[in-house]
PDB file of C-alpha atoms in Angstrom:
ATOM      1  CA  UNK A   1      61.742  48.096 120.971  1.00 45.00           C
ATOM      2  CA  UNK A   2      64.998  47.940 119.143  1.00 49.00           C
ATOM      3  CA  UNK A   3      67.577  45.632 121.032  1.00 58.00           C
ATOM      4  CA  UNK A   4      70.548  44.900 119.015  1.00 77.00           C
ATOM      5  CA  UNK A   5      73.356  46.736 118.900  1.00 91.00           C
ATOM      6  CA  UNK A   6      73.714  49.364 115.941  1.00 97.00           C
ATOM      7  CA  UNK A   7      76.941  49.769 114.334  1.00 98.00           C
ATOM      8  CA  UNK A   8      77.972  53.276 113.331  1.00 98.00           C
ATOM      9  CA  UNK A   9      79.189  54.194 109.779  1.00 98.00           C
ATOM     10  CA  UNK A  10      81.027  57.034 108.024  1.00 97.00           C
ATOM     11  CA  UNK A  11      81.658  57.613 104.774  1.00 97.00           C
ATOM     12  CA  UNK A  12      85.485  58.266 104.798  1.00 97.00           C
ATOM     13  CA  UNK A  13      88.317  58.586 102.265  1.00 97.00           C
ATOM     14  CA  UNK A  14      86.477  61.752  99.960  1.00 96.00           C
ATOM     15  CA  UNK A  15      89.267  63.725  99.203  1.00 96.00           C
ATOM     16  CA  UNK A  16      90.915  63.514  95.883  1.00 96.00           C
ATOM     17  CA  UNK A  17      94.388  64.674  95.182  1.00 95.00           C
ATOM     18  CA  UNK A  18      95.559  67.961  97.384  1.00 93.00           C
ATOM     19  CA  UNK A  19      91.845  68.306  98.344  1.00 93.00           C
ATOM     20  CA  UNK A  20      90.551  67.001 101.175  1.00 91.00           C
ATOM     21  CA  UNK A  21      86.788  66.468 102.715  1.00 90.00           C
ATOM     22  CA  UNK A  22      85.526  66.024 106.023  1.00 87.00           C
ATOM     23  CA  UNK A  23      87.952  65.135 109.211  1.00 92.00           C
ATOM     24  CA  UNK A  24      88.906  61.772 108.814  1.00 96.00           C
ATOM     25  CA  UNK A  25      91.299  61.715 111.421  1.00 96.00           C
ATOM     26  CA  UNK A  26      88.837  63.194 113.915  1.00 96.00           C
ATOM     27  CA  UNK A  27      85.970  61.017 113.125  1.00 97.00           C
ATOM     28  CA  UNK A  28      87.613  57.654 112.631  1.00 98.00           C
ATOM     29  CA  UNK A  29      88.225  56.313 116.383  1.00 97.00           C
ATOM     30  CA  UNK A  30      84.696  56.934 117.078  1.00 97.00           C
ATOM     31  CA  UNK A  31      83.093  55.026 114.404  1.00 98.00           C
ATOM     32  CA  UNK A  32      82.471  51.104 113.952  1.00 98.00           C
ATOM     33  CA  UNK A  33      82.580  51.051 110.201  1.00 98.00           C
ATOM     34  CA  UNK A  34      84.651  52.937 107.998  1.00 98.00           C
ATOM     35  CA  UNK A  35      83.042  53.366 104.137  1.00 98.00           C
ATOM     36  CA  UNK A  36      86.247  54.130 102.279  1.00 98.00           C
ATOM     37  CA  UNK A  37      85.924  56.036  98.691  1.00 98.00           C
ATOM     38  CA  UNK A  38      87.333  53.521  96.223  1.00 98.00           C
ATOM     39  CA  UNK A  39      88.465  56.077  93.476  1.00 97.00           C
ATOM     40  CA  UNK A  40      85.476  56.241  90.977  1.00 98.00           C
ATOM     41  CA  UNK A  41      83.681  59.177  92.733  1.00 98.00           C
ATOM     42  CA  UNK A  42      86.156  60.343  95.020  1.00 97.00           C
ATOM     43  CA  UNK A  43      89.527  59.032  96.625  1.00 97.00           C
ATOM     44  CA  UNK A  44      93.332  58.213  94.975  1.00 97.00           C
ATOM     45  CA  UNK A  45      95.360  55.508  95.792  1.00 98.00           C
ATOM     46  CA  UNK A  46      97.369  57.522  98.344  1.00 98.00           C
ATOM     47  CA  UNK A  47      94.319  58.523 100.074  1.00 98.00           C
ATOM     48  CA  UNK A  48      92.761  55.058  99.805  1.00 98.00           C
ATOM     49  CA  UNK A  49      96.078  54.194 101.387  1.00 98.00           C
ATOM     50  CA  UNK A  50      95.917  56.704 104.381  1.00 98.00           C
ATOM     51  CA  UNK A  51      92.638  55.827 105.409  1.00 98.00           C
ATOM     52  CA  UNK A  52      92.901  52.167 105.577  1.00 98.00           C
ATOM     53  CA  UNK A  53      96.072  52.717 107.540  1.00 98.00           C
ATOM     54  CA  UNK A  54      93.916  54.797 110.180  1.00 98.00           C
ATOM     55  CA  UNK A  55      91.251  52.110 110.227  1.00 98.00           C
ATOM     56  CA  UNK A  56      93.914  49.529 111.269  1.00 98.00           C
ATOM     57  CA  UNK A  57      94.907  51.443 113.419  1.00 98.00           C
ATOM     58  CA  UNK A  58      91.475  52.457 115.276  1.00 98.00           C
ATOM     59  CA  UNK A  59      90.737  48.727 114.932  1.00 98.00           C
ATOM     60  CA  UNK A  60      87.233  49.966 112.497  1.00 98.00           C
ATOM     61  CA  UNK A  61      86.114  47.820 109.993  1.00 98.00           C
ATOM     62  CA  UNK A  62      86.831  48.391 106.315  1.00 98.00           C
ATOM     63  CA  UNK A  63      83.931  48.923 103.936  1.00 98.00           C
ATOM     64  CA  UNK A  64      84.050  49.170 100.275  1.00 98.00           C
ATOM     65  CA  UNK A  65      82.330  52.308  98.835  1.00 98.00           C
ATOM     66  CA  UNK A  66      82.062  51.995  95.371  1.00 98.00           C
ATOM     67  CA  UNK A  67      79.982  54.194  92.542  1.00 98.00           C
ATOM     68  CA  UNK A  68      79.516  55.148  89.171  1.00 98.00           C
ATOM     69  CA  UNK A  69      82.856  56.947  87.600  1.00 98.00           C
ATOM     70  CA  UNK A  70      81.494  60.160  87.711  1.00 97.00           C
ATOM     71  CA  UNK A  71      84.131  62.214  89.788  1.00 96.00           C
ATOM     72  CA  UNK A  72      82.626  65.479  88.645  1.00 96.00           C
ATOM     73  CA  UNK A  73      79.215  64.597  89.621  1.00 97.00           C
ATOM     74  CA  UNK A  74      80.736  62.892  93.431  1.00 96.00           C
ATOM     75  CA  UNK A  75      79.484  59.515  91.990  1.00 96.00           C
ATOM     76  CA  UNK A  76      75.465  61.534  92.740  1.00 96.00           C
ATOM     77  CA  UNK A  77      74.336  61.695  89.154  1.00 97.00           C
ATOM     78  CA  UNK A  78      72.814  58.123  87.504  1.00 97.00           C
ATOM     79  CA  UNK A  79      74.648  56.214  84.870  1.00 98.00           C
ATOM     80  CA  UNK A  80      73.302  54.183  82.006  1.00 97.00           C
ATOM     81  CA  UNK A  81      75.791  51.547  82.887  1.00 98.00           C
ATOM     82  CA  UNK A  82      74.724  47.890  81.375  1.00 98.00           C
ATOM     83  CA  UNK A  83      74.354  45.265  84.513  1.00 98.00           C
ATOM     84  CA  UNK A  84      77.441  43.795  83.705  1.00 98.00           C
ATOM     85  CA  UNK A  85      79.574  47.260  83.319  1.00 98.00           C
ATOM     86  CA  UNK A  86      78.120  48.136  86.800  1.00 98.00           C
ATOM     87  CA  UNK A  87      79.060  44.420  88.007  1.00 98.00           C
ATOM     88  CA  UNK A  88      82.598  45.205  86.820  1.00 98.00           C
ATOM     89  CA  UNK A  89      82.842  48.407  87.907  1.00 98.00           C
ATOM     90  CA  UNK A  90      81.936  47.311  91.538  1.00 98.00           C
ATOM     91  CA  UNK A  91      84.293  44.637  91.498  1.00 98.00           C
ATOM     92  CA  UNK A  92      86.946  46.517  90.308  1.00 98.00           C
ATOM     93  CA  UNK A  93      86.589  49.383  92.881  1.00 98.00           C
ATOM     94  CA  UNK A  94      86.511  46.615  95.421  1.00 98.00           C
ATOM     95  CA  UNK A  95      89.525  44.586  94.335  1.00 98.00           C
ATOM     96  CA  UNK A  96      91.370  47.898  94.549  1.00 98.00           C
ATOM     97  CA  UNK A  97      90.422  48.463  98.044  1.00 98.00           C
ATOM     98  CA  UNK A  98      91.419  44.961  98.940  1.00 98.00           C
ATOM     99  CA  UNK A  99      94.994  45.345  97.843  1.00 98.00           C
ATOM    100  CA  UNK A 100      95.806  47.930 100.280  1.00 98.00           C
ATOM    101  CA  UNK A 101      93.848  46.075 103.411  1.00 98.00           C
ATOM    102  CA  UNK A 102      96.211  43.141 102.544  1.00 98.00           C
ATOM    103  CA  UNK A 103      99.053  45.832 103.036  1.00 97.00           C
ATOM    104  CA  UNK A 104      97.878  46.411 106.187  1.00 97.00           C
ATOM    105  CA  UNK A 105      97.053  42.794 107.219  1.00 96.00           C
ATOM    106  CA  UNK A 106      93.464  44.261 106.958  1.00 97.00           C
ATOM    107  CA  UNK A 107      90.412  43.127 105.265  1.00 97.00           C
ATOM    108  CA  UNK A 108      86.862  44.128 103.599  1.00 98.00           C
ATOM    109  CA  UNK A 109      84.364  43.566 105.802  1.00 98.00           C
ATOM    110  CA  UNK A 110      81.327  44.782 103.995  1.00 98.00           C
ATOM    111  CA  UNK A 111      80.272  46.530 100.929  1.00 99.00           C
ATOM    112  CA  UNK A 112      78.266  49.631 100.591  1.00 98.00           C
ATOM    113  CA  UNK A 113      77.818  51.558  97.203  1.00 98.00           C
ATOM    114  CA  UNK A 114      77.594  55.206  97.156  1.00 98.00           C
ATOM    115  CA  UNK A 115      74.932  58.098  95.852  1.00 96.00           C
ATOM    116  CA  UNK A 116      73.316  57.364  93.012  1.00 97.00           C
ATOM    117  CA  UNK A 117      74.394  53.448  92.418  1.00 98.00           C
ATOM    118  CA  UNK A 118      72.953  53.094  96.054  1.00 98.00           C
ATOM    119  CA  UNK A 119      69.744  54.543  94.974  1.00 97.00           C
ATOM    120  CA  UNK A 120      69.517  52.914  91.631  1.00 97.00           C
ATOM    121  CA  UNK A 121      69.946  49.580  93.076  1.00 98.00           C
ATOM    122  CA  UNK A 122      66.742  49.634  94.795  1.00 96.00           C
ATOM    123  CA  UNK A 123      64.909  51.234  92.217  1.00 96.00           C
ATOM    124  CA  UNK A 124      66.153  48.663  89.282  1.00 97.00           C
ATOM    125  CA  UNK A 125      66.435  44.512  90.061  1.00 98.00           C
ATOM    126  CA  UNK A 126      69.193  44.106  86.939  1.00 98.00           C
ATOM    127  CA  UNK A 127      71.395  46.690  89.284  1.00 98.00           C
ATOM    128  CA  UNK A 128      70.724  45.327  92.077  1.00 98.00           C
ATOM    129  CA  UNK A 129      71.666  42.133  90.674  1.00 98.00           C
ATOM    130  CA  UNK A 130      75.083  43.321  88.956  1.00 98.00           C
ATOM    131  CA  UNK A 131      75.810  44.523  92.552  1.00 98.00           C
ATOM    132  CA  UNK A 132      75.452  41.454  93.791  1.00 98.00           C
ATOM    133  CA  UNK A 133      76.738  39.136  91.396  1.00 98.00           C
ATOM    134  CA  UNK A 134      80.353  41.255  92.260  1.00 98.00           C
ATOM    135  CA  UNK A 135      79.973  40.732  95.756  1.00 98.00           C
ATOM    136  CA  UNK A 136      79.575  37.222  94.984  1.00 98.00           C
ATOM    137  CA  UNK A 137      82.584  36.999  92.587  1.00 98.00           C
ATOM    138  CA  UNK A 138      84.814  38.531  95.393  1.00 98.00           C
ATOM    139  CA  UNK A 139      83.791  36.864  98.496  1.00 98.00           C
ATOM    140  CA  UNK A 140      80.035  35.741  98.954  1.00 98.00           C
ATOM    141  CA  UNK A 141      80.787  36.134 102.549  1.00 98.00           C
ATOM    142  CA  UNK A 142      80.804  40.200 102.760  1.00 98.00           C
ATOM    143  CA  UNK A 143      77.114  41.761 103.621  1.00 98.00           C
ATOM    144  CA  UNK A 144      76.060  44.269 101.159  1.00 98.00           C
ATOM    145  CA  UNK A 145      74.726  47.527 102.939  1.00 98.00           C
ATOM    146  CA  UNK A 146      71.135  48.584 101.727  1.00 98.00           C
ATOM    147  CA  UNK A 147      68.710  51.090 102.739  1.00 98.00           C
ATOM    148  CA  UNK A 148      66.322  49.921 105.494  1.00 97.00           C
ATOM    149  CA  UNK A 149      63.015  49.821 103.989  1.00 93.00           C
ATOM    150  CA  UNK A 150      59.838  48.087 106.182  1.00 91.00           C
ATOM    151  CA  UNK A 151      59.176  45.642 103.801  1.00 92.00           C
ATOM    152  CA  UNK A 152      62.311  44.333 102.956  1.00 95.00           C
ATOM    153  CA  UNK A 153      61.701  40.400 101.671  1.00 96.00           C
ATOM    154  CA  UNK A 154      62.152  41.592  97.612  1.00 97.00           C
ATOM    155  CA  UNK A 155      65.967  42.217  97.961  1.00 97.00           C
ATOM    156  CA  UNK A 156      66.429  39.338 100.901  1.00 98.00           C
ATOM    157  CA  UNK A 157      64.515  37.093  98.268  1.00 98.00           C
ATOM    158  CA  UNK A 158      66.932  38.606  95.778  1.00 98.00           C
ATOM    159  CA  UNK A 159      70.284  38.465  97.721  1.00 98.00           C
ATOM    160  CA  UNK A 160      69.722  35.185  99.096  1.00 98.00           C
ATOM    161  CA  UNK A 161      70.201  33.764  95.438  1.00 98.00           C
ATOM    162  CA  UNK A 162      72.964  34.852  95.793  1.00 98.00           C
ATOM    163  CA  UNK A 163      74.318  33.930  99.193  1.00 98.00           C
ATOM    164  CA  UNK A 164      74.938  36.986 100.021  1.00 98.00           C
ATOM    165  CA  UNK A 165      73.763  38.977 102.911  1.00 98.00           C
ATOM    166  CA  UNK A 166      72.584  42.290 103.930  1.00 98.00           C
ATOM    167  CA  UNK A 167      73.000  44.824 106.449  1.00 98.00           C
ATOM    168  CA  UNK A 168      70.049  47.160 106.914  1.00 98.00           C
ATOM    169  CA  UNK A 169      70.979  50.957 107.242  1.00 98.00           C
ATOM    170  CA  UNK A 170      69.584  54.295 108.201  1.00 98.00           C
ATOM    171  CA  UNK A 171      70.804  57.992 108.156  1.00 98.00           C
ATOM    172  CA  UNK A 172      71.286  60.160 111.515  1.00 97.00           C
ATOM    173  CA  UNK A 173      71.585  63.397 109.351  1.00 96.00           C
ATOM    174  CA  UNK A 174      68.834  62.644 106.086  1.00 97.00           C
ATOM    175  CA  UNK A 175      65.522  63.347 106.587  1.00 97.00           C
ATOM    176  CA  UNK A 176      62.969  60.491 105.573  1.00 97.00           C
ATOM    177  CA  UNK A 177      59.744  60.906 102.994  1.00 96.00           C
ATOM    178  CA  UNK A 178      56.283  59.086 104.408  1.00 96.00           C
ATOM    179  CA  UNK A 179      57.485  56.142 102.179  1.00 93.00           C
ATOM    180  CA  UNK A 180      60.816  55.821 103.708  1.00 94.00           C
ATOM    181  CA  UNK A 181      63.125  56.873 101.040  1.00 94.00           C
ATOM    182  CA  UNK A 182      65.347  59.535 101.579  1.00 96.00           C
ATOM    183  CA  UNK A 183      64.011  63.081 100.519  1.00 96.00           C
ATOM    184  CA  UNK A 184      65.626  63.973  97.554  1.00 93.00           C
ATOM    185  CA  UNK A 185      69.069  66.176  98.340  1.00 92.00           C
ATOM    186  CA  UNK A 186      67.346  68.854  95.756  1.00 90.00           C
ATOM    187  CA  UNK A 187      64.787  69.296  98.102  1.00 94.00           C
ATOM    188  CA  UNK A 188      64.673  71.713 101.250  1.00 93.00           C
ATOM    189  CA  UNK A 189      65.510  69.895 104.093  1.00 94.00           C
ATOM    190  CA  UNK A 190      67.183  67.010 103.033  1.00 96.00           C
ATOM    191  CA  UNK A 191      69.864  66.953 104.697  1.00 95.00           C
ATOM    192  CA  UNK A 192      70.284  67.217 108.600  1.00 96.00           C
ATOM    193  CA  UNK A 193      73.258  70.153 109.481  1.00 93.00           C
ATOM    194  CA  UNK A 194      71.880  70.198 113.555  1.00 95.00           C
ATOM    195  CA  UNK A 195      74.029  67.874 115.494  1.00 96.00           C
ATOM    196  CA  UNK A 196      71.687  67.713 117.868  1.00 97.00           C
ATOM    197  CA  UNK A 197      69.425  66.852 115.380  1.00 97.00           C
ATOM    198  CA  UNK A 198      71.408  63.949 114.060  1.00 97.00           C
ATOM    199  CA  UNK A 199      71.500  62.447 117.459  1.00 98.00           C
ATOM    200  CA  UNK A 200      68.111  62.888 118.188  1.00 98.00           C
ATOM    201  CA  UNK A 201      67.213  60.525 115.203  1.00 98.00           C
ATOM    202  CA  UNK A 202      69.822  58.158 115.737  1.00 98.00           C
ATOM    203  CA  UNK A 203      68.560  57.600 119.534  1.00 97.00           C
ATOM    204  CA  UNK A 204      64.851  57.407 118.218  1.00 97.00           C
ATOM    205  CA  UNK A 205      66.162  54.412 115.392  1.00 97.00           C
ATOM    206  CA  UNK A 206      68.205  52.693 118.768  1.00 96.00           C
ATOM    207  CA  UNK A 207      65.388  52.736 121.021  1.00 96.00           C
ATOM    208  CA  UNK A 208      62.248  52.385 119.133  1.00 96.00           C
ATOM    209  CA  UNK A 209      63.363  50.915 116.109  1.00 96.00           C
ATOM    210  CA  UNK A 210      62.080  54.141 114.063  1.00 97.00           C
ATOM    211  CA  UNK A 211      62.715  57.234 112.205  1.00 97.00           C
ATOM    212  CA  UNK A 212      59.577  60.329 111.648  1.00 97.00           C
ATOM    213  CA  UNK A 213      59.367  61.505 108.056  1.00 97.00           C
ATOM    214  CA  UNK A 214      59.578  64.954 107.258  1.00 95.00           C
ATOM    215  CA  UNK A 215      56.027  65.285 107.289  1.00 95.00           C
ATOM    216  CA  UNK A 216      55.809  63.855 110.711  1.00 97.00           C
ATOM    217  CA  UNK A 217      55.202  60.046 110.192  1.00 97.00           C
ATOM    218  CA  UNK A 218      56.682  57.215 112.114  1.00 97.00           C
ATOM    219  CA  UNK A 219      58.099  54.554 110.170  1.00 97.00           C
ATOM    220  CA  UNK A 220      59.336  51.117 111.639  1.00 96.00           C
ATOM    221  CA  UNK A 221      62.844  50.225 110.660  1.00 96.00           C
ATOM    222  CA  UNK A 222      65.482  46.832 111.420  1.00 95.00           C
ATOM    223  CA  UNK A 223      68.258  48.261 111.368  1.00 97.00           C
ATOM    224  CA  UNK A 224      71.883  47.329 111.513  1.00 97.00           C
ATOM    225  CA  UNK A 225      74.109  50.178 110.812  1.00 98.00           C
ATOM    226  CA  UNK A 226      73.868  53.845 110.681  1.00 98.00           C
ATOM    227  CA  UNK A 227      75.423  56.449 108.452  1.00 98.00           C
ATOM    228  CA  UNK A 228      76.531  60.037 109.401  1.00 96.00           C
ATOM    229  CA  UNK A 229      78.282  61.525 105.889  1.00 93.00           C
ATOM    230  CA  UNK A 230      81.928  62.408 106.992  1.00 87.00           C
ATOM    231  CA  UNK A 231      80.833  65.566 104.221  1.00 82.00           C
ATOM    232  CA  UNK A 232      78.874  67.329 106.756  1.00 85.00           C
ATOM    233  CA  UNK A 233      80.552  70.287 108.867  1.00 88.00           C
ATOM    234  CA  UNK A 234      78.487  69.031 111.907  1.00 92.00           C
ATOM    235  CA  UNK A 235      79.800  65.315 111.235  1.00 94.00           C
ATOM    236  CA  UNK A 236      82.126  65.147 113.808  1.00 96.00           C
ATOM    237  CA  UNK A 237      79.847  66.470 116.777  1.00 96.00           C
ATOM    238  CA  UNK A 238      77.673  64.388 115.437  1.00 96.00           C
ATOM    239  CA  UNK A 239      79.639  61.408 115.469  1.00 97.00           C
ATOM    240  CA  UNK A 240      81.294  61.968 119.083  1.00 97.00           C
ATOM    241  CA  UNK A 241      77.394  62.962 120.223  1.00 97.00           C
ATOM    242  CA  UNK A 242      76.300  59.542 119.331  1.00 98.00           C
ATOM    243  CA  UNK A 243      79.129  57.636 120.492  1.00 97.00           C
ATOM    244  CA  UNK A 244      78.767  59.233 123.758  1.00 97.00           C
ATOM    245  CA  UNK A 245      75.174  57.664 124.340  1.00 97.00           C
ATOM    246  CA  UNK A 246      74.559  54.691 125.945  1.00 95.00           C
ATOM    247  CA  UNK A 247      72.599  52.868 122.903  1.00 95.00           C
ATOM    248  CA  UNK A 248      76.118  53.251 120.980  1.00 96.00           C
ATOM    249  CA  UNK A 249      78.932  53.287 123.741  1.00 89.00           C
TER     250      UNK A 249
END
């Protein structure tokens, strides 16, 4: 039976310019963790600015969410980035993020890369690496945020190198293949719109320790943190749903 406490994510900060996504405002002073858009696939400095201001201010921590420059694409579509253009690029995005925490006598408390860089780092070691070798560079001391796999001793063989730790995390509102990836978001059903649904899976991962697959299996997860996308229009039900239960209160 799961035990510890799981900290709740959102992925905050995704407007760009006069457009805005999600309801950051709304969402933010029920959350734990706040995964703030660093500029490469969504988010400008004012923005960037805005939203660590309301994270101070709900007293959330501040993660960095970086990804490949590929605004068009919302930082979803895989780069051919060299390991150490993707170790610069993460570093970068983070350093920006870090100047405007100091402005608000904030800090980083974590990183966790976004879309396709988050996928890619599990599915390539020299990524993974690059990743973190800039996490390292800024401050060893940060967890990276990973996907929570059951058999997870590869990348804490691999970030341990390092010194660097990791937080474990799963999705209230993906659906999970038998493996326990993430079905593809080309495929039907890969994404969770029910609130309902959302919290249904988020109490199953803080009770039991487990998410079912879309095919029906049960698959055994540690995990420390869970994700509802701030994209979603049923994100901020969602969010206040889970919040509202005991395993997250």
């Amino acid at each position: 039976m799961a035990s510890k406490r799981i900290l709740l994510n959102c992925d905050l900060g995704e407007g760009l310019g006069p457009w805005r996504m999600g309801n950051d405002a709304e969402i933010m002073p029920f959350i734990d963790c706040a995964n703030i858009a660093c500029g490469f696939h969504a988010g400008d400095p004012l923005i960037m600015q805005k939203t660590v201001a309301m994270a101070a201010k709900h007293k959330v921590r501040v993660g960095a969410h970086p990804a490949y420059p590929d605004l068009l694409g919302f930082g979803r579509r895989s780069m051919a980035l060299s390991p150490a253009e993707v170790e610069a690029t993460v570093l970068y995005q983070i350093a920006a993020l870090d100047g405007f925490c100091r402005a608000e006598n904030s800090k980083i408390a974590y990183v966790k890369p976004h879309g396709a860089l988050y996928h890619d780092m599990l599915q390539n070691d020299a990524t993974f690496k690059a990743i973190l070798r800039a996490v390292q560079a800024f401050d060893s001391s940060l967890p990276l945020v990973i996907l929570a796999q059951e058999n997870v001793e590869h990348w804490q063989a691999l970030a341990a190198k390092f010194g660097v730790k990791l937080w474990f995390e799963a999705f209230a509102d993906r659906a999970y293949t038998d493996s326990g990836a993430l079905v593809p978001r080309s495929e039907p059903g890969a994404v969770i719109h029910d609130a309902t649904a959302m919290l249904s899976q988020a109490l199953q991962l803080a009770r039991s320790g487990s998410v079912t697959s879309l095919a029906g299996k049960v698959i055994q997860l540690d995990v420390d943190t869970l994700c509802v996308h701030g994209d979603t229009p049923e994100a901020l039900a969602a969010v206040q749903a889970i919040r509202a239960s005991k395993e997250f209160s």
